[in-house]
């Protein structure tokens, strides 16, 4: 749990420093979400390997995460899809759910395990919802990029 907490904190600190110094770059807009996916994804896989978390939860989240990453690369020639508020909320809720799974809640009170699962279900719902939002945004960016290309080619 401590290693996960340090990793999450350093990720947030890195973003805060970049924004405060005006060092936000297109590379960072792509690389930071990938780093988040690797951190969250590895925690989810390990929880599933340990039979603490159902595999379907891990699969739904990972398919969405890597699908959106692929989508970002697909539309990158038309524009960058930065993290949205919903995407940031998704990461916060996923992180909270993972923390709850890493804490020895069952030893304190068995019903707290259900709290962890409920938070994880909320994380799954937000994950799917924001995934749909990103697909819509990618289609919009691609459409605008194609329109701009036609306008430029026509002149």
PDB file of C-alpha atoms in Angstrom:
ATOM      1  CA  UNK A   1       0.000   0.000   0.000  1.00  0.00           C
ATOM      2  CA  UNK A   2       2.861   2.390   0.824  1.00  0.00           C
ATOM      3  CA  UNK A   3       4.493   1.850  -2.587  1.00  0.00           C
ATOM      4  CA  UNK A   4       1.189   2.545  -4.338  1.00  0.00           C
ATOM      5  CA  UNK A   5       0.658   5.689  -2.224  1.00  0.00           C
ATOM      6  CA  UNK A   6       4.132   7.029  -3.059  1.00  0.00           C
ATOM      7  CA  UNK A   7       3.672   6.316  -6.777  1.00  0.00           C
ATOM      8  CA  UNK A   8       0.284   8.057  -6.880  1.00  0.00           C
ATOM      9  CA  UNK A   9       1.615  11.032  -4.920  1.00  0.00           C
ATOM     10  CA  UNK A  10       4.655  11.500  -7.179  1.00  0.00           C
ATOM     11  CA  UNK A  11       2.384  11.365 -10.240  1.00  0.00           C
ATOM     12  CA  UNK A  12       0.201  14.128  -8.782  1.00  0.00           C
ATOM     13  CA  UNK A  13       3.236  16.155  -7.701  1.00  0.00           C
ATOM     14  CA  UNK A  14       4.740  15.917 -11.199  1.00  0.00           C
ATOM     15  CA  UNK A  15       1.518  17.245 -12.732  1.00  0.00           C
ATOM     16  CA  UNK A  16       1.240  20.053 -10.186  1.00  0.00           C
ATOM     17  CA  UNK A  17       4.831  21.168 -10.832  1.00  0.00           C
ATOM     18  CA  UNK A  18       4.371  21.066 -14.612  1.00  0.00           C
ATOM     19  CA  UNK A  19       1.180  23.153 -14.456  1.00  0.00           C
ATOM     20  CA  UNK A  20       2.584  25.687 -11.963  1.00  0.00           C
ATOM     21  CA  UNK A  21       5.640  26.277 -14.155  1.00  0.00           C
ATOM     22  CA  UNK A  22       3.780  26.322 -17.440  1.00  0.00           C
ATOM     23  CA  UNK A  23       5.503  23.137 -18.573  1.00  0.00           C
ATOM     24  CA  UNK A  24       2.396  21.395 -19.881  1.00  0.00           C
ATOM     25  CA  UNK A  25       3.303  19.801 -23.222  1.00  0.00           C
ATOM     26  CA  UNK A  26       1.554  17.666 -25.805  1.00  0.00           C
ATOM     27  CA  UNK A  27       3.990  14.879 -24.862  1.00  0.00           C
ATOM     28  CA  UNK A  28       2.928  15.194 -21.228  1.00  0.00           C
ATOM     29  CA  UNK A  29      -0.733  15.103 -22.240  1.00  0.00           C
ATOM     30  CA  UNK A  30      -0.038  11.705 -23.827  1.00  0.00           C
ATOM     31  CA  UNK A  31       2.642  10.293 -21.484  1.00  0.00           C
ATOM     32  CA  UNK A  32       0.993  11.123 -18.148  1.00  0.00           C
ATOM     33  CA  UNK A  33      -2.232   9.218 -18.862  1.00  0.00           C
ATOM     34  CA  UNK A  34      -0.152   6.235 -20.027  1.00  0.00           C
ATOM     35  CA  UNK A  35       1.808   6.295 -16.762  1.00  0.00           C
ATOM     36  CA  UNK A  36      -1.499   6.472 -14.847  1.00  0.00           C
ATOM     37  CA  UNK A  37      -2.800   3.459 -16.790  1.00  0.00           C
ATOM     38  CA  UNK A  38       0.333   1.436 -16.044  1.00  0.00           C
ATOM     39  CA  UNK A  39       0.143   2.216 -12.327  1.00  0.00           C
ATOM     40  CA  UNK A  40      -3.596   1.645 -11.942  1.00  0.00           C
ATOM     41  CA  UNK A  41      -3.567  -1.323 -14.322  1.00  0.00           C
ATOM     42  CA  UNK A  42      -0.764  -3.132 -12.522  1.00  0.00           C
ATOM     43  CA  UNK A  43      -2.537  -2.675  -9.184  1.00  0.00           C
ATOM     44  CA  UNK A  44      -5.802  -4.027 -10.624  1.00  0.00           C
ATOM     45  CA  UNK A  45      -4.072  -7.044 -12.186  1.00  0.00           C
ATOM     46  CA  UNK A  46      -2.314  -7.863  -8.921  1.00  0.00           C
ATOM     47  CA  UNK A  47      -5.567  -7.574  -6.958  1.00  0.00           C
ATOM     48  CA  UNK A  48      -7.219  -9.939  -9.428  1.00  0.00           C
ATOM     49  CA  UNK A  49      -4.286 -12.381  -9.360  1.00  0.00           C
ATOM     50  CA  UNK A  50      -4.650 -12.454  -5.570  1.00  0.00           C
ATOM     51  CA  UNK A  51      -8.414 -13.079  -5.950  1.00  0.00           C
ATOM     52  CA  UNK A  52      -9.197  -9.863  -4.103  1.00  0.00           C
ATOM     53  CA  UNK A  53     -10.918  -8.289  -7.121  1.00  0.00           C
ATOM     54  CA  UNK A  54     -13.053 -10.003  -9.768  1.00  0.00           C
ATOM     55  CA  UNK A  55     -11.260 -10.317 -13.109  1.00  0.00           C
ATOM     56  CA  UNK A  56     -14.194  -8.794 -14.979  1.00  0.00           C
ATOM     57  CA  UNK A  57     -13.584  -5.475 -13.190  1.00  0.00           C
ATOM     58  CA  UNK A  58      -9.929  -5.481 -14.195  1.00  0.00           C
ATOM     59  CA  UNK A  59     -10.759  -6.444 -17.783  1.00  0.00           C
ATOM     60  CA  UNK A  60     -13.457  -3.762 -18.213  1.00  0.00           C
ATOM     61  CA  UNK A  61     -11.144  -1.064 -16.867  1.00  0.00           C
ATOM     62  CA  UNK A  62      -8.091  -2.197 -18.849  1.00  0.00           C
ATOM     63  CA  UNK A  63     -10.003  -2.549 -22.119  1.00  0.00           C
ATOM     64  CA  UNK A  64     -11.334   0.992 -21.702  1.00  0.00           C
ATOM     65  CA  UNK A  65      -7.948   2.386 -20.669  1.00  0.00           C
ATOM     66  CA  UNK A  66      -5.935   0.862 -23.502  1.00  0.00           C
ATOM     67  CA  UNK A  67      -8.735   1.473 -25.996  1.00  0.00           C
ATOM     68  CA  UNK A  68      -8.743   5.183 -25.183  1.00  0.00           C
ATOM     69  CA  UNK A  69      -4.932   5.261 -25.394  1.00  0.00           C
ATOM     70  CA  UNK A  70      -5.110   3.714 -28.872  1.00  0.00           C
ATOM     71  CA  UNK A  71      -7.840   6.189 -29.805  1.00  0.00           C
ATOM     72  CA  UNK A  72      -5.646   9.113 -28.694  1.00  0.00           C
ATOM     73  CA  UNK A  73      -2.892   7.920 -31.049  1.00  0.00           C
ATOM     74  CA  UNK A  74      -5.423   7.406 -33.838  1.00  0.00           C
ATOM     75  CA  UNK A  75      -6.551  11.050 -33.753  1.00  0.00           C
ATOM     76  CA  UNK A  76      -3.237  12.655 -32.754  1.00  0.00           C
ATOM     77  CA  UNK A  77      -2.634  14.016 -36.275  1.00  0.00           C
ATOM     78  CA  UNK A  78      -5.867  16.000 -35.884  1.00  0.00           C
ATOM     79  CA  UNK A  79      -5.368  17.120 -32.286  1.00  0.00           C
ATOM     80  CA  UNK A  80      -4.570  16.018 -28.747  1.00  0.00           C
ATOM     81  CA  UNK A  81      -7.289  14.740 -26.436  1.00  0.00           C
ATOM     82  CA  UNK A  82      -6.253  16.036 -23.000  1.00  0.00           C
ATOM     83  CA  UNK A  83      -7.507  14.465 -19.791  1.00  0.00           C
ATOM     84  CA  UNK A  84     -11.003  15.666 -18.997  1.00  0.00           C
ATOM     85  CA  UNK A  85     -12.483  16.426 -15.587  1.00  0.00           C
ATOM     86  CA  UNK A  86     -14.339  13.134 -15.809  1.00  0.00           C
ATOM     87  CA  UNK A  87     -11.100  11.331 -16.650  1.00  0.00           C
ATOM     88  CA  UNK A  88      -9.433  12.882 -13.631  1.00  0.00           C
ATOM     89  CA  UNK A  89     -12.411  11.931 -11.442  1.00  0.00           C
ATOM     90  CA  UNK A  90     -12.156   8.380 -12.798  1.00  0.00           C
ATOM     91  CA  UNK A  91      -8.507   8.203 -11.756  1.00  0.00           C
ATOM     92  CA  UNK A  92      -9.293   9.543  -8.271  1.00  0.00           C
ATOM     93  CA  UNK A  93     -12.138   7.052  -7.721  1.00  0.00           C
ATOM     94  CA  UNK A  94     -10.078   4.151  -9.115  1.00  0.00           C
ATOM     95  CA  UNK A  95      -7.229   5.145  -6.789  1.00  0.00           C
ATOM     96  CA  UNK A  96      -9.551   5.359  -3.781  1.00  0.00           C
ATOM     97  CA  UNK A  97     -11.015   1.952  -4.594  1.00  0.00           C
ATOM     98  CA  UNK A  98      -7.550   0.406  -4.909  1.00  0.00           C
ATOM     99  CA  UNK A  99      -6.520   1.929  -1.571  1.00  0.00           C
ATOM    100  CA  UNK A 100      -9.607   0.414   0.046  1.00  0.00           C
ATOM    101  CA  UNK A 101      -8.677  -2.976  -1.406  1.00  0.00           C
ATOM    102  CA  UNK A 102      -5.099  -2.659  -0.152  1.00  0.00           C
ATOM    103  CA  UNK A 103      -6.157  -1.823   3.399  1.00  0.00           C
ATOM    104  CA  UNK A 104      -6.825  -4.812   5.685  1.00  0.00           C
ATOM    105  CA  UNK A 105     -10.519  -3.889   5.964  1.00  0.00           C
ATOM    106  CA  UNK A 106     -11.713  -7.472   6.340  1.00  0.00           C
ATOM    107  CA  UNK A 107      -9.688  -7.787   9.537  1.00  0.00           C
ATOM    108  CA  UNK A 108     -11.309  -4.662  10.986  1.00  0.00           C
ATOM    109  CA  UNK A 109     -14.879  -5.376   9.953  1.00  0.00           C
ATOM    110  CA  UNK A 110     -15.890  -7.829   7.219  1.00  0.00           C
ATOM    111  CA  UNK A 111     -18.610  -5.512   5.908  1.00  0.00           C
ATOM    112  CA  UNK A 112     -15.950  -2.940   4.944  1.00  0.00           C
ATOM    113  CA  UNK A 113     -14.907  -5.261   2.096  1.00  0.00           C
ATOM    114  CA  UNK A 114     -18.291  -4.469   0.537  1.00  0.00           C
ATOM    115  CA  UNK A 115     -17.549  -0.758   0.826  1.00  0.00           C
ATOM    116  CA  UNK A 116     -14.364  -1.300  -1.188  1.00  0.00           C
ATOM    117  CA  UNK A 117     -16.336  -3.249  -3.801  1.00  0.00           C
ATOM    118  CA  UNK A 118     -19.038  -0.548  -3.982  1.00  0.00           C
ATOM    119  CA  UNK A 119     -16.417   2.158  -4.577  1.00  0.00           C
ATOM    120  CA  UNK A 120     -14.835  -0.035  -7.255  1.00  0.00           C
ATOM    121  CA  UNK A 121     -18.215  -0.429  -8.987  1.00  0.00           C
ATOM    122  CA  UNK A 122     -18.565   3.369  -8.999  1.00  0.00           C
ATOM    123  CA  UNK A 123     -15.062   3.512 -10.512  1.00  0.00           C
ATOM    124  CA  UNK A 124     -16.097   1.035 -13.240  1.00  0.00           C
ATOM    125  CA  UNK A 125     -19.211   3.084 -14.056  1.00  0.00           C
ATOM    126  CA  UNK A 126     -17.235   6.335 -14.281  1.00  0.00           C
ATOM    127  CA  UNK A 127     -14.574   4.542 -16.342  1.00  0.00           C
ATOM    128  CA  UNK A 128     -17.123   3.366 -18.914  1.00  0.00           C
ATOM    129  CA  UNK A 129     -18.955   6.711 -18.956  1.00  0.00           C
ATOM    130  CA  UNK A 130     -15.772   8.725 -19.527  1.00  0.00           C
ATOM    131  CA  UNK A 131     -14.679   6.224 -22.159  1.00  0.00           C
ATOM    132  CA  UNK A 132     -17.802   7.039 -24.150  1.00  0.00           C
ATOM    133  CA  UNK A 133     -17.086  10.763 -23.681  1.00  0.00           C
ATOM    134  CA  UNK A 134     -13.552  10.324 -25.035  1.00  0.00           C
ATOM    135  CA  UNK A 135     -14.851   8.454 -28.099  1.00  0.00           C
ATOM    136  CA  UNK A 136     -17.265  11.319 -28.810  1.00  0.00           C
ATOM    137  CA  UNK A 137     -14.448  13.869 -28.350  1.00  0.00           C
ATOM    138  CA  UNK A 138     -12.128  11.885 -30.640  1.00  0.00           C
ATOM    139  CA  UNK A 139     -14.786  11.763 -33.351  1.00  0.00           C
ATOM    140  CA  UNK A 140     -15.288  15.523 -33.015  1.00  0.00           C
ATOM    141  CA  UNK A 141     -11.546  16.235 -33.253  1.00  0.00           C
ATOM    142  CA  UNK A 142     -11.166  13.911 -36.224  1.00  0.00           C
ATOM    143  CA  UNK A 143     -14.126  15.476 -38.008  1.00  0.00           C
ATOM    144  CA  UNK A 144     -12.806  19.007 -37.423  1.00  0.00           C
ATOM    145  CA  UNK A 145      -9.336  17.935 -38.553  1.00  0.00           C
ATOM    146  CA  UNK A 146     -10.691  16.435 -41.752  1.00  0.00           C
ATOM    147  CA  UNK A 147     -12.773  19.556 -42.405  1.00  0.00           C
ATOM    148  CA  UNK A 148      -9.705  21.764 -41.905  1.00  0.00           C
ATOM    149  CA  UNK A 149      -7.741  19.524 -44.268  1.00  0.00           C
ATOM    150  CA  UNK A 150     -10.403  19.855 -46.972  1.00  0.00           C
ATOM    151  CA  UNK A 151     -10.467  23.633 -46.565  1.00  0.00           C
ATOM    152  CA  UNK A 152      -6.676  23.853 -46.819  1.00  0.00           C
ATOM    153  CA  UNK A 153      -6.553  21.493 -49.825  1.00  0.00           C
ATOM    154  CA  UNK A 154      -9.260  23.503 -51.583  1.00  0.00           C
ATOM    155  CA  UNK A 155      -7.298  26.804 -51.430  1.00  0.00           C
TER     156      UNK A 155
END
